[in-house]
PDB file of C-alpha atoms and ligand atoms in Angstrom:
ATOM      1  CA  UNK A   1       2.113 -10.677 -11.449  1.00  0.00           C
ATOM      2  CA  UNK A   2       3.796 -13.222  -9.199  1.00  0.00           C
ATOM      3  CA  UNK A   3       1.504 -16.081  -8.357  1.00  0.00           C
ATOM      4  CA  UNK A   4       1.427 -16.138  -4.593  1.00  0.00           C
ATOM      5  CA  UNK A   5       1.760 -19.909  -4.168  1.00  0.00           C
ATOM      6  CA  UNK A   6       4.637 -20.220  -6.663  1.00  0.00           C
ATOM      7  CA  UNK A   7       6.316 -17.246  -5.126  1.00  0.00           C
ATOM      8  CA  UNK A   8       6.328 -18.902  -1.712  1.00  0.00           C
ATOM      9  CA  UNK A   9       7.948 -22.080  -3.028  1.00  0.00           C
ATOM     10  CA  UNK A  10      10.488 -20.361  -5.277  1.00  0.00           C
ATOM     11  CA  UNK A  11      11.563 -17.867  -2.681  1.00  0.00           C
ATOM     12  CA  UNK A  12      12.052 -20.187   0.277  1.00  0.00           C
ATOM     13  CA  UNK A  13      15.363 -19.422   1.918  1.00  0.00           C
ATOM     14  CA  UNK A  14      15.838 -16.151   0.066  1.00  0.00           C
ATOM     15  CA  UNK A  15      16.457 -12.914   1.876  1.00  0.00           C
ATOM     16  CA  UNK A  16      13.798 -10.214   2.121  1.00  0.00           C
ATOM     17  CA  UNK A  17      15.884  -8.065  -0.181  1.00  0.00           C
ATOM     18  CA  UNK A  18      15.972 -10.776  -2.853  1.00  0.00           C
ATOM     19  CA  UNK A  19      12.263 -11.523  -2.493  1.00  0.00           C
ATOM     20  CA  UNK A  20      11.439  -7.852  -2.942  1.00  0.00           C
ATOM     21  CA  UNK A  21      13.805  -7.668  -5.955  1.00  0.00           C
ATOM     22  CA  UNK A  22      12.003 -10.621  -7.530  1.00  0.00           C
ATOM     23  CA  UNK A  23       8.685  -8.803  -7.287  1.00  0.00           C
ATOM     24  CA  UNK A  24      10.145  -5.616  -8.794  1.00  0.00           C
ATOM     25  CA  UNK A  25      11.805  -7.603 -11.606  1.00  0.00           C
ATOM     26  CA  UNK A  26       8.600  -9.454 -12.381  1.00  0.00           C
ATOM     27  CA  UNK A  27       6.697  -6.186 -12.868  1.00  0.00           C
ATOM     28  CA  UNK A  28       9.451  -5.003 -15.222  1.00  0.00           C
ATOM     29  CA  UNK A  29       9.261  -8.214 -17.224  1.00  0.00           C
ATOM     30  CA  UNK A  30       5.577  -7.586 -17.662  1.00  0.00           C
ATOM     31  CA  UNK A  31       6.407  -4.171 -19.101  1.00  0.00           C
ATOM     32  CA  UNK A  32       5.274  -2.093 -16.135  1.00  0.00           C
ATOM     33  CA  UNK A  33       7.088   0.684 -14.315  1.00  0.00           C
ATOM     34  CA  UNK A  34       4.722   0.456 -11.347  1.00  0.00           C
ATOM     35  CA  UNK A  35       3.570  -2.262  -9.004  1.00  0.00           C
ATOM     36  CA  UNK A  36       0.021  -3.392  -8.524  1.00  0.00           C
ATOM     37  CA  UNK A  37      -1.274  -3.002  -4.974  1.00  0.00           C
ATOM     38  CA  UNK A  38      -0.746  -6.665  -3.964  1.00  0.00           C
ATOM     39  CA  UNK A  39       2.825  -6.526  -5.333  1.00  0.00           C
ATOM     40  CA  UNK A  40       3.585  -3.271  -3.525  1.00  0.00           C
ATOM     41  CA  UNK A  41       2.147  -4.684  -0.301  1.00  0.00           C
ATOM     42  CA  UNK A  42       4.159  -7.895  -0.718  1.00  0.00           C
ATOM     43  CA  UNK A  43       7.320  -5.777  -1.011  1.00  0.00           C
ATOM     44  CA  UNK A  44       6.312  -3.821   2.115  1.00  0.00           C
ATOM     45  CA  UNK A  45       5.687  -7.040   3.997  1.00  0.00           C
ATOM     46  CA  UNK A  46       9.250  -8.191   3.266  1.00  0.00           C
ATOM     47  CA  UNK A  47      10.462  -5.079   5.096  1.00  0.00           C
ATOM     48  CA  UNK A  48       8.088  -5.587   8.022  1.00  0.00           C
ATOM     49  CA  UNK A  49       5.946  -2.656   7.061  1.00  0.00           C
ATOM     50  CA  UNK A  50       2.514  -3.742   8.325  1.00  0.00           C
ATOM     51  CA  UNK A  51      -0.133  -4.073   5.606  1.00  0.00           C
ATOM     52  CA  UNK A  52      -3.704  -5.299   5.583  1.00  0.00           C
ATOM     53  CA  UNK A  53      -3.990  -9.064   5.073  1.00  0.00           C
ATOM     54  CA  UNK A  54      -4.894  -9.785   1.445  1.00  0.00           C
ATOM     55  CA  UNK A  55      -5.472 -12.463  -1.199  1.00  0.00           C
ATOM     56  CA  UNK A  56      -5.849 -12.209  -4.951  1.00  0.00           C
ATOM     57  CA  UNK A  57      -9.105 -13.808  -6.160  1.00  0.00           C
ATOM     58  CA  UNK A  58      -9.518 -14.913  -9.763  1.00  0.00           C
ATOM     59  CA  UNK A  59     -13.148 -15.974  -9.386  1.00  0.00           C
ATOM     60  CA  UNK A  60     -16.152 -15.007  -7.285  1.00  0.00           C
ATOM     61  CA  UNK A  61     -15.944 -18.357  -5.480  1.00  0.00           C
ATOM     62  CA  UNK A  62     -12.342 -17.645  -4.548  1.00  0.00           C
ATOM     63  CA  UNK A  63     -13.265 -14.187  -3.323  1.00  0.00           C
ATOM     64  CA  UNK A  64     -15.868 -15.754  -1.020  1.00  0.00           C
ATOM     65  CA  UNK A  65     -13.397 -18.322   0.272  1.00  0.00           C
ATOM     66  CA  UNK A  66     -10.714 -15.702   0.936  1.00  0.00           C
ATOM     67  CA  UNK A  67     -13.212 -13.410   2.665  1.00  0.00           C
ATOM     68  CA  UNK A  68     -14.084 -16.328   4.958  1.00  0.00           C
ATOM     69  CA  UNK A  69     -10.396 -16.933   5.751  1.00  0.00           C
ATOM     70  CA  UNK A  70      -9.574 -13.291   6.305  1.00  0.00           C
ATOM     71  CA  UNK A  71     -12.750 -12.638   8.323  1.00  0.00           C
ATOM     72  CA  UNK A  72     -15.493 -10.093   7.788  1.00  0.00           C
ATOM     73  CA  UNK A  73     -15.738  -7.180   7.226  1.00  0.00           C
ATOM     74  CA  UNK A  74     -13.589  -7.167   4.080  1.00  0.00           C
ATOM     75  CA  UNK A  75     -12.714  -4.776   1.266  1.00  0.00           C
ATOM     76  CA  UNK A  76     -12.741  -5.689  -2.442  1.00  0.00           C
ATOM     77  CA  UNK A  77     -10.584  -3.848  -4.993  1.00  0.00           C
ATOM     78  CA  UNK A  78      -9.836  -4.097  -8.674  1.00  0.00           C
ATOM     79  CA  UNK A  79      -6.353  -5.255  -9.700  1.00  0.00           C
ATOM     80  CA  UNK A  80      -5.621  -3.994 -13.187  1.00  0.00           C
ATOM     81  CA  UNK A  81      -2.506  -2.561 -14.837  1.00  0.00           C
ATOM     82  CA  UNK A  82      -4.889  -0.197 -16.646  1.00  0.00           C
ATOM     83  CA  UNK A  83      -6.254   1.339 -13.431  1.00  0.00           C
ATOM     84  CA  UNK A  84      -4.022   3.344 -11.156  1.00  0.00           C
ATOM     85  CA  UNK A  85      -6.620   5.232  -9.113  1.00  0.00           C
ATOM     86  CA  UNK A  86      -8.950   2.424  -8.204  1.00  0.00           C
ATOM     87  CA  UNK A  87     -11.662   4.320  -6.348  1.00  0.00           C
ATOM     88  CA  UNK A  88     -12.014   6.904  -9.150  1.00  0.00           C
ATOM     89  CA  UNK A  89     -13.597   4.192 -11.315  1.00  0.00           C
ATOM     90  CA  UNK A  90     -15.653   2.464  -8.619  1.00  0.00           C
ATOM     91  CA  UNK A  91     -12.944  -0.148  -8.166  1.00  0.00           C
ATOM     92  CA  UNK A  92     -12.953  -0.177  -4.358  1.00  0.00           C
ATOM     93  CA  UNK A  93     -15.826  -1.314  -2.136  1.00  0.00           C
ATOM     94  CA  UNK A  94     -15.193  -1.261   1.614  1.00  0.00           C
ATOM     95  CA  UNK A  95     -16.920  -2.613   4.698  1.00  0.00           C
ATOM     96  CA  UNK A  96     -18.460  -5.756   3.238  1.00  0.00           C
ATOM     97  CA  UNK A  97     -20.072  -7.630   6.113  1.00  0.00           C
ATOM     98  CA  UNK A  98     -21.569 -10.702   4.431  1.00  0.00           C
ATOM     99  CA  UNK A  99     -20.958 -13.303   1.727  1.00  0.00           C
ATOM    100  CA  UNK A 100     -23.829 -11.820  -0.269  1.00  0.00           C
ATOM    101  CA  UNK A 101     -22.142  -8.421   0.023  1.00  0.00           C
ATOM    102  CA  UNK A 102     -18.901  -9.888  -1.356  1.00  0.00           C
ATOM    103  CA  UNK A 103     -20.691 -11.525  -4.295  1.00  0.00           C
ATOM    104  CA  UNK A 104     -22.500  -8.298  -5.190  1.00  0.00           C
ATOM    105  CA  UNK A 105     -19.368  -6.168  -4.791  1.00  0.00           C
ATOM    106  CA  UNK A 106     -17.358  -8.561  -6.990  1.00  0.00           C
ATOM    107  CA  UNK A 107     -19.857  -8.110  -9.827  1.00  0.00           C
ATOM    108  CA  UNK A 108     -20.223  -4.385  -9.252  1.00  0.00           C
ATOM    109  CA  UNK A 109     -16.472  -3.711  -9.374  1.00  0.00           C
ATOM    110  CA  UNK A 110     -16.105  -5.597 -12.661  1.00  0.00           C
ATOM    111  CA  UNK A 111     -19.109  -3.704 -14.094  1.00  0.00           C
ATOM    112  CA  UNK A 112     -17.718  -0.335 -12.967  1.00  0.00           C
ATOM    113  CA  UNK A 113     -14.273  -1.048 -14.393  1.00  0.00           C
ATOM    114  CA  UNK A 114     -15.644  -2.229 -17.737  1.00  0.00           C
ATOM    115  CA  UNK A 115     -17.819   0.882 -17.943  1.00  0.00           C
ATOM    116  CA  UNK A 116     -14.686   2.967 -17.478  1.00  0.00           C
ATOM    117  CA  UNK A 117     -12.496   0.994 -19.903  1.00  0.00           C
ATOM    118  CA  UNK A 118     -14.126  -1.813 -21.882  1.00  0.00           C
ATOM    119  CA  UNK A 119     -10.868  -3.613 -22.591  1.00  0.00           C
ATOM    120  CA  UNK A 120      -9.211  -3.107 -19.190  1.00  0.00           C
ATOM    121  CA  UNK A 121      -6.932  -6.024 -18.363  1.00  0.00           C
ATOM    122  CA  UNK A 122      -8.219  -7.616 -15.158  1.00  0.00           C
ATOM    123  CA  UNK A 123      -5.658  -9.514 -13.059  1.00  0.00           C
ATOM    124  CA  UNK A 124      -8.144 -10.319 -10.338  1.00  0.00           C
ATOM    125  CA  UNK A 125     -10.001  -8.906  -7.383  1.00  0.00           C
ATOM    126  CA  UNK A 126      -8.086  -8.112  -4.235  1.00  0.00           C
ATOM    127  CA  UNK A 127      -9.828  -9.308  -1.069  1.00  0.00           C
ATOM    128  CA  UNK A 128      -8.477  -7.703   2.040  1.00  0.00           C
ATOM    129  CA  UNK A 129      -9.100  -7.188   5.686  1.00  0.00           C
ATOM    130  CA  UNK A 130     -10.992  -3.991   6.527  1.00  0.00           C
ATOM    131  CA  UNK A 131      -8.774  -1.786   8.685  1.00  0.00           C
ATOM    132  CA  UNK A 132     -10.906  -0.039  11.330  1.00  0.00           C
ATOM    133  CA  UNK A 133     -11.106   3.764  11.001  1.00  0.00           C
ATOM    134  CA  UNK A 134      -8.412   5.595  12.920  1.00  0.00           C
ATOM    135  CA  UNK A 135      -5.967   8.460  12.638  1.00  0.00           C
ATOM    136  CA  UNK A 136      -4.347   8.259   9.208  1.00  0.00           C
ATOM    137  CA  UNK A 137      -0.747   8.995   8.357  1.00  0.00           C
ATOM    138  CA  UNK A 138       1.041   9.100   5.008  1.00  0.00           C
ATOM    139  CA  UNK A 139       4.612   7.974   4.439  1.00  0.00           C
ATOM    140  CA  UNK A 140       6.195   8.533   1.073  1.00  0.00           C
ATOM    141  CA  UNK A 141       9.550   8.248  -0.643  1.00  0.00           C
ATOM    142  CA  UNK A 142      10.687  10.358  -3.569  1.00  0.00           C
ATOM    143  CA  UNK A 143      13.957  11.089  -5.290  1.00  0.00           C
ATOM    144  CA  UNK A 144      14.746  14.710  -4.758  1.00  0.00           C
ATOM    145  CA  UNK A 145      16.636  16.021  -7.820  1.00  0.00           C
ATOM    146  CA  UNK A 146      19.118  17.748  -5.528  1.00  0.00           C
ATOM    147  CA  UNK A 147      19.367  15.541  -2.452  1.00  0.00           C
ATOM    148  CA  UNK A 148      18.467  12.096  -3.759  1.00  0.00           C
ATOM    149  CA  UNK A 149      16.171   9.566  -2.092  1.00  0.00           C
ATOM    150  CA  UNK A 150      14.099  11.218   0.634  1.00  0.00           C
ATOM    151  CA  UNK A 151      11.289  10.228   2.962  1.00  0.00           C
ATOM    152  CA  UNK A 152       8.145  12.210   3.604  1.00  0.00           C
ATOM    153  CA  UNK A 153       5.818  12.049   6.607  1.00  0.00           C
ATOM    154  CA  UNK A 154       2.453  13.667   7.240  1.00  0.00           C
ATOM    155  CA  UNK A 155      -1.044  13.115   8.602  1.00  0.00           C
ATOM    156  CA  UNK A 156      -3.739  11.930   6.213  1.00  0.00           C
ATOM    157  CA  UNK A 157      -6.423  14.031   4.569  1.00  0.00           C
ATOM    158  CA  UNK A 158      -6.332  17.840   4.659  1.00  0.00           C
ATOM    159  CA  UNK A 159      -3.042  17.996   6.540  1.00  0.00           C
ATOM    160  CA  UNK A 160      -0.993  16.771   3.620  1.00  0.00           C
ATOM    161  CA  UNK A 161      -3.297  17.583   0.725  1.00  0.00           C
ATOM    162  CA  UNK A 162      -4.393  21.112   1.653  1.00  0.00           C
ATOM    163  CA  UNK A 163      -1.986  22.347   4.292  1.00  0.00           C
ATOM    164  CA  UNK A 164       1.148  20.629   2.980  1.00  0.00           C
ATOM    165  CA  UNK A 165       2.019  19.915   6.582  1.00  0.00           C
ATOM    166  CA  UNK A 166       4.818  17.418   5.939  1.00  0.00           C
ATOM    167  CA  UNK A 167       8.365  16.666   7.030  1.00  0.00           C
ATOM    168  CA  UNK A 168      11.251  15.383   4.888  1.00  0.00           C
ATOM    169  CA  UNK A 169      14.559  13.628   5.521  1.00  0.00           C
ATOM    170  CA  UNK A 170      17.197  12.275   3.190  1.00  0.00           C
ATOM    171  CA  UNK A 171      17.667   8.505   3.538  1.00  0.00           C
ATOM    172  CA  UNK A 172      19.085   6.601   5.316  1.00  0.00           C
ATOM    173  CA  UNK A 173      17.411   7.967   8.426  1.00  0.00           C
ATOM    174  CA  UNK A 174      18.291   7.224  12.051  1.00  0.00           C
ATOM    175  CA  UNK A 175      15.766   6.538  14.787  1.00  0.00           C
ATOM    176  CA  UNK A 176      16.284  10.073  15.965  1.00  0.00           C
ATOM    177  CA  UNK A 177      15.514  11.430  12.476  1.00  0.00           C
ATOM    178  CA  UNK A 178      12.330   9.345  12.426  1.00  0.00           C
ATOM    179  CA  UNK A 179      11.217  10.735  15.781  1.00  0.00           C
ATOM    180  CA  UNK A 180      11.891  14.273  14.625  1.00  0.00           C
ATOM    181  CA  UNK A 181      10.001  13.733  11.381  1.00  0.00           C
ATOM    182  CA  UNK A 182       6.920  12.762  13.351  1.00  0.00           C
ATOM    183  CA  UNK A 183       7.140  15.470  16.001  1.00  0.00           C
ATOM    184  CA  UNK A 184       7.883  18.375  13.677  1.00  0.00           C
ATOM    185  CA  UNK A 185       4.632  18.319  11.683  1.00  0.00           C
ATOM    186  CA  UNK A 186       2.047  20.802  12.934  1.00  0.00           C
ATOM    187  CA  UNK A 187      -0.580  18.084  13.267  1.00  0.00           C
ATOM    188  CA  UNK A 188       1.657  16.143  15.704  1.00  0.00           C
ATOM    189  CA  UNK A 189      -0.598  16.863  18.734  1.00  0.00           C
ATOM    190  CA  UNK A 190      -3.327  14.799  17.031  1.00  0.00           C
ATOM    191  CA  UNK A 191      -1.101  11.736  17.346  1.00  0.00           C
ATOM    192  CA  UNK A 192      -0.621  12.273  21.060  1.00  0.00           C
ATOM    193  CA  UNK A 193      -4.320  11.763  21.735  1.00  0.00           C
ATOM    194  CA  UNK A 194      -7.004  14.369  22.277  1.00  0.00           C
ATOM    195  CA  UNK A 195     -10.606  14.541  23.521  1.00  0.00           C
ATOM    196  CA  UNK A 196     -10.519  11.059  24.904  1.00  0.00           C
ATOM    197  CA  UNK A 197      -8.852   9.623  21.801  1.00  0.00           C
ATOM    198  CA  UNK A 198      -5.957   7.359  22.769  1.00  0.00           C
ATOM    199  CA  UNK A 199      -2.449   8.273  21.610  1.00  0.00           C
ATOM    200  CA  UNK A 200      -1.156   6.661  18.422  1.00  0.00           C
ATOM    201  CA  UNK A 201       1.519   3.946  18.635  1.00  0.00           C
ATOM    202  CA  UNK A 202       4.629   6.050  18.125  1.00  0.00           C
ATOM    203  CA  UNK A 203       6.971   3.051  17.950  1.00  0.00           C
ATOM    204  CA  UNK A 204       4.912   1.557  15.132  1.00  0.00           C
ATOM    205  CA  UNK A 205       5.224   4.811  13.145  1.00  0.00           C
ATOM    206  CA  UNK A 206       8.971   5.090  13.815  1.00  0.00           C
ATOM    207  CA  UNK A 207       9.473   1.477  12.683  1.00  0.00           C
ATOM    208  CA  UNK A 208       7.592   2.049   9.430  1.00  0.00           C
ATOM    209  CA  UNK A 209       9.766   5.097   8.721  1.00  0.00           C
ATOM    210  CA  UNK A 210      12.976   3.163   9.435  1.00  0.00           C
ATOM    211  CA  UNK A 211      11.873   0.149   7.401  1.00  0.00           C
ATOM    212  CA  UNK A 212      10.780   2.321   4.476  1.00  0.00           C
ATOM    213  CA  UNK A 213      14.194   3.992   4.572  1.00  0.00           C
ATOM    214  CA  UNK A 214      15.862   0.571   4.375  1.00  0.00           C
ATOM    215  CA  UNK A 215      13.558  -0.520   1.561  1.00  0.00           C
ATOM    216  CA  UNK A 216      14.366   2.427  -0.699  1.00  0.00           C
ATOM    217  CA  UNK A 217      18.079   2.289   0.133  1.00  0.00           C
ATOM    218  CA  UNK A 218      18.235  -1.384  -0.867  1.00  0.00           C
ATOM    219  CA  UNK A 219      16.156  -0.896  -4.021  1.00  0.00           C
ATOM    220  CA  UNK A 220      17.421   2.161  -5.832  1.00  0.00           C
ATOM    221  CA  UNK A 221      15.165   1.323  -8.780  1.00  0.00           C
ATOM    222  CA  UNK A 222      12.235   2.592  -6.711  1.00  0.00           C
ATOM    223  CA  UNK A 223      11.438   6.063  -7.981  1.00  0.00           C
ATOM    224  CA  UNK A 224       8.433   6.752  -5.806  1.00  0.00           C
ATOM    225  CA  UNK A 225       6.712   5.020  -2.942  1.00  0.00           C
ATOM    226  CA  UNK A 226       3.447   6.022  -1.342  1.00  0.00           C
ATOM    227  CA  UNK A 227       1.920   4.411   1.734  1.00  0.00           C
ATOM    228  CA  UNK A 228      -1.348   6.280   1.796  1.00  0.00           C
ATOM    229  CA  UNK A 229      -3.153   5.943   4.062  1.00  0.00           C
ATOM    230  CA  UNK A 230      -1.679   4.065   7.002  1.00  0.00           C
ATOM    231  CA  UNK A 231      -4.157   3.651   9.875  1.00  0.00           C
ATOM    232  CA  UNK A 232      -2.445   4.122  13.219  1.00  0.00           C
ATOM    233  CA  UNK A 233      -3.861   2.582  16.350  1.00  0.00           C
ATOM    234  CA  UNK A 234      -3.127   2.659  20.035  1.00  0.00           C
ATOM    235  CA  UNK A 235      -1.238  -0.541  19.278  1.00  0.00           C
ATOM    236  CA  UNK A 236       0.197  -1.060  15.834  1.00  0.00           C
ATOM    237  CA  UNK A 237      -0.582   0.364  12.429  1.00  0.00           C
ATOM    238  CA  UNK A 238      -1.798  -0.925   9.083  1.00  0.00           C
ATOM    239  CA  UNK A 239      -1.056   0.218   5.547  1.00  0.00           C
ATOM    240  CA  UNK A 240      -4.305   0.301   3.588  1.00  0.00           C
ATOM    241  CA  UNK A 241      -2.991   1.302   0.154  1.00  0.00           C
ATOM    242  CA  UNK A 242       0.550   1.108  -1.206  1.00  0.00           C
ATOM    243  CA  UNK A 243       1.950   2.368  -4.493  1.00  0.00           C
ATOM    244  CA  UNK A 244       5.456   1.856  -5.880  1.00  0.00           C
ATOM    245  CA  UNK A 245       6.708   3.437  -9.103  1.00  0.00           C
ATOM    246  CA  UNK A 246       9.966   2.268 -10.680  1.00  0.00           C
ATOM    247  CA  UNK A 247      12.622   4.230 -12.511  1.00  0.00           C
ATOM    248  CA  UNK A 248      12.326   4.413 -16.270  1.00  0.00           C
ATOM    249  CA  UNK A 249       9.470   4.427 -18.661  1.00  0.00           C
ATOM    250  CA  UNK A 250       6.883   1.729 -19.086  1.00  0.00           C
ATOM    251  CA  UNK A 251       6.607   0.445 -22.677  1.00  0.00           C
ATOM    252  CA  UNK A 252       2.859   1.017 -22.257  1.00  0.00           C
ATOM    253  CA  UNK A 253       3.502   4.782 -22.095  1.00  0.00           C
ATOM    254  CA  UNK A 254       4.976   4.902 -25.593  1.00  0.00           C
TER     255      UNK A 254
HETATM  256  P1  ADP B   1      -7.121   4.239  -4.661  1.00  0.00           P
HETATM  257  O1  ADP B   1      -6.402   3.485  -5.740  1.00  0.00           O
HETATM  258  O2  ADP B   1      -8.337   4.917  -5.193  1.00  0.00           O
HETATM  259  O3  ADP B   1      -6.201   5.173  -3.925  1.00  0.00           O
HETATM  260  P2  ADP B   1      -7.391   2.794  -2.120  1.00  0.00           P
HETATM  261  O4  ADP B   1      -6.890   1.409  -2.037  1.00  0.00           O
HETATM  262  O5  ADP B   1      -6.597   3.849  -1.460  1.00  0.00           O
HETATM  263  O6  ADP B   1      -7.687   3.126  -3.651  1.00  0.00           O
HETATM  264  O7  ADP B   1      -8.869   2.813  -1.517  1.00  0.00           O
HETATM  265  C1  ADP B   1      -9.586   4.027  -1.418  1.00  0.00           C
HETATM  266  C2  ADP B   1      -9.947   4.321   0.033  1.00  0.00           C
HETATM  267  O8  ADP B   1     -10.746   3.265   0.588  1.00  0.00           O
HETATM  268  C3  ADP B   1      -8.745   4.403   0.979  1.00  0.00           C
HETATM  269  O9  ADP B   1      -8.140   5.668   0.948  1.00  0.00           O
HETATM  270  C4  ADP B   1      -9.366   4.080   2.313  1.00  0.00           C
HETATM  271  O10 ADP B   1     -10.041   5.204   2.856  1.00  0.00           O
HETATM  272  C5  ADP B   1     -10.409   3.043   1.946  1.00  0.00           C
HETATM  273  N1  ADP B   1      -9.836   1.692   2.075  1.00  0.00           N
HETATM  274  C6  ADP B   1      -9.199   0.986   1.112  1.00  0.00           C
HETATM  275  N2  ADP B   1      -8.775  -0.210   1.576  1.00  0.00           N
HETATM  276  C7  ADP B   1      -9.157  -0.270   2.864  1.00  0.00           C
HETATM  277  C8  ADP B   1      -9.000  -1.246   3.911  1.00  0.00           C
HETATM  278  N3  ADP B   1      -8.397  -2.410   3.707  1.00  0.00           N
HETATM  279  N4  ADP B   1      -9.514  -0.956   5.132  1.00  0.00           N
HETATM  280  C9  ADP B   1     -10.149   0.216   5.351  1.00  0.00           C
HETATM  281  N5  ADP B   1     -10.317   1.177   4.433  1.00  0.00           N
HETATM  282  C10 ADP B   1      -9.833   0.953   3.200  1.00  0.00           C
HETATM  283 MG1   MG B   2      -5.208   5.188  -2.142  1.00  0.00          MG
END
């Protein structure tokens, strides 16, 4: 994984496209066909897709320091190439309000992960800002066998998972396409505000769709991208979890 500090120095003056390419290449060099969450979020950030603030802690002391910088409450997550679905193994602990909470969660995550896979490779613990609860959307990119790279939009939870209430467009998309993608899902009224809930920031959603389109157009080696969930607010939005899968097989799958 790219060391954050090194990355900043090495990539000064480089374009967003090049910086994102460096992150994708680095994962490849390490024999992976998928990015770890901090890598995927770093790629998103280069394309101005808003993500939760995060730091990668290698020790408990670092986790405490980063939590202090980011500001409580924070979320701690496992970063391991051996663990794709972090919460399935007790690798995510949210809403940590205190330093003591961070210390305990740090230990607990490592215990949970080791229980699941004794020899799991641990890159570190991801400390990130806790995004307040809100309406959740999902934005994804896939390569349709017939039409090529496509974007998907839907609302989080049952809407996508149970009702398959989603919209698709082939990339690149225009602003008009993005607007249509949002308004054509059945759950759209929920984004316009209801029962005293404020409307979601439509411009923020449109921008994420347009930026995701640009990201997958400029990096054809991305096979799948999943921003799930993205919290949408009255002002702005925040991606809470990001996954990127690359074309080709990982040597680890052999
Ligand atoms: P997984 O690898 O299991 O998908 P996630 O990173 O998605 O792990 O975390 C699981 C769930 O925890 C998320 O779907 C979300 O509900 C919650 N969560 C994770 N990170 C945050 C965050 N920074 N702020 C608020 N909620 C979060
Ligand atoms: Mg997730």
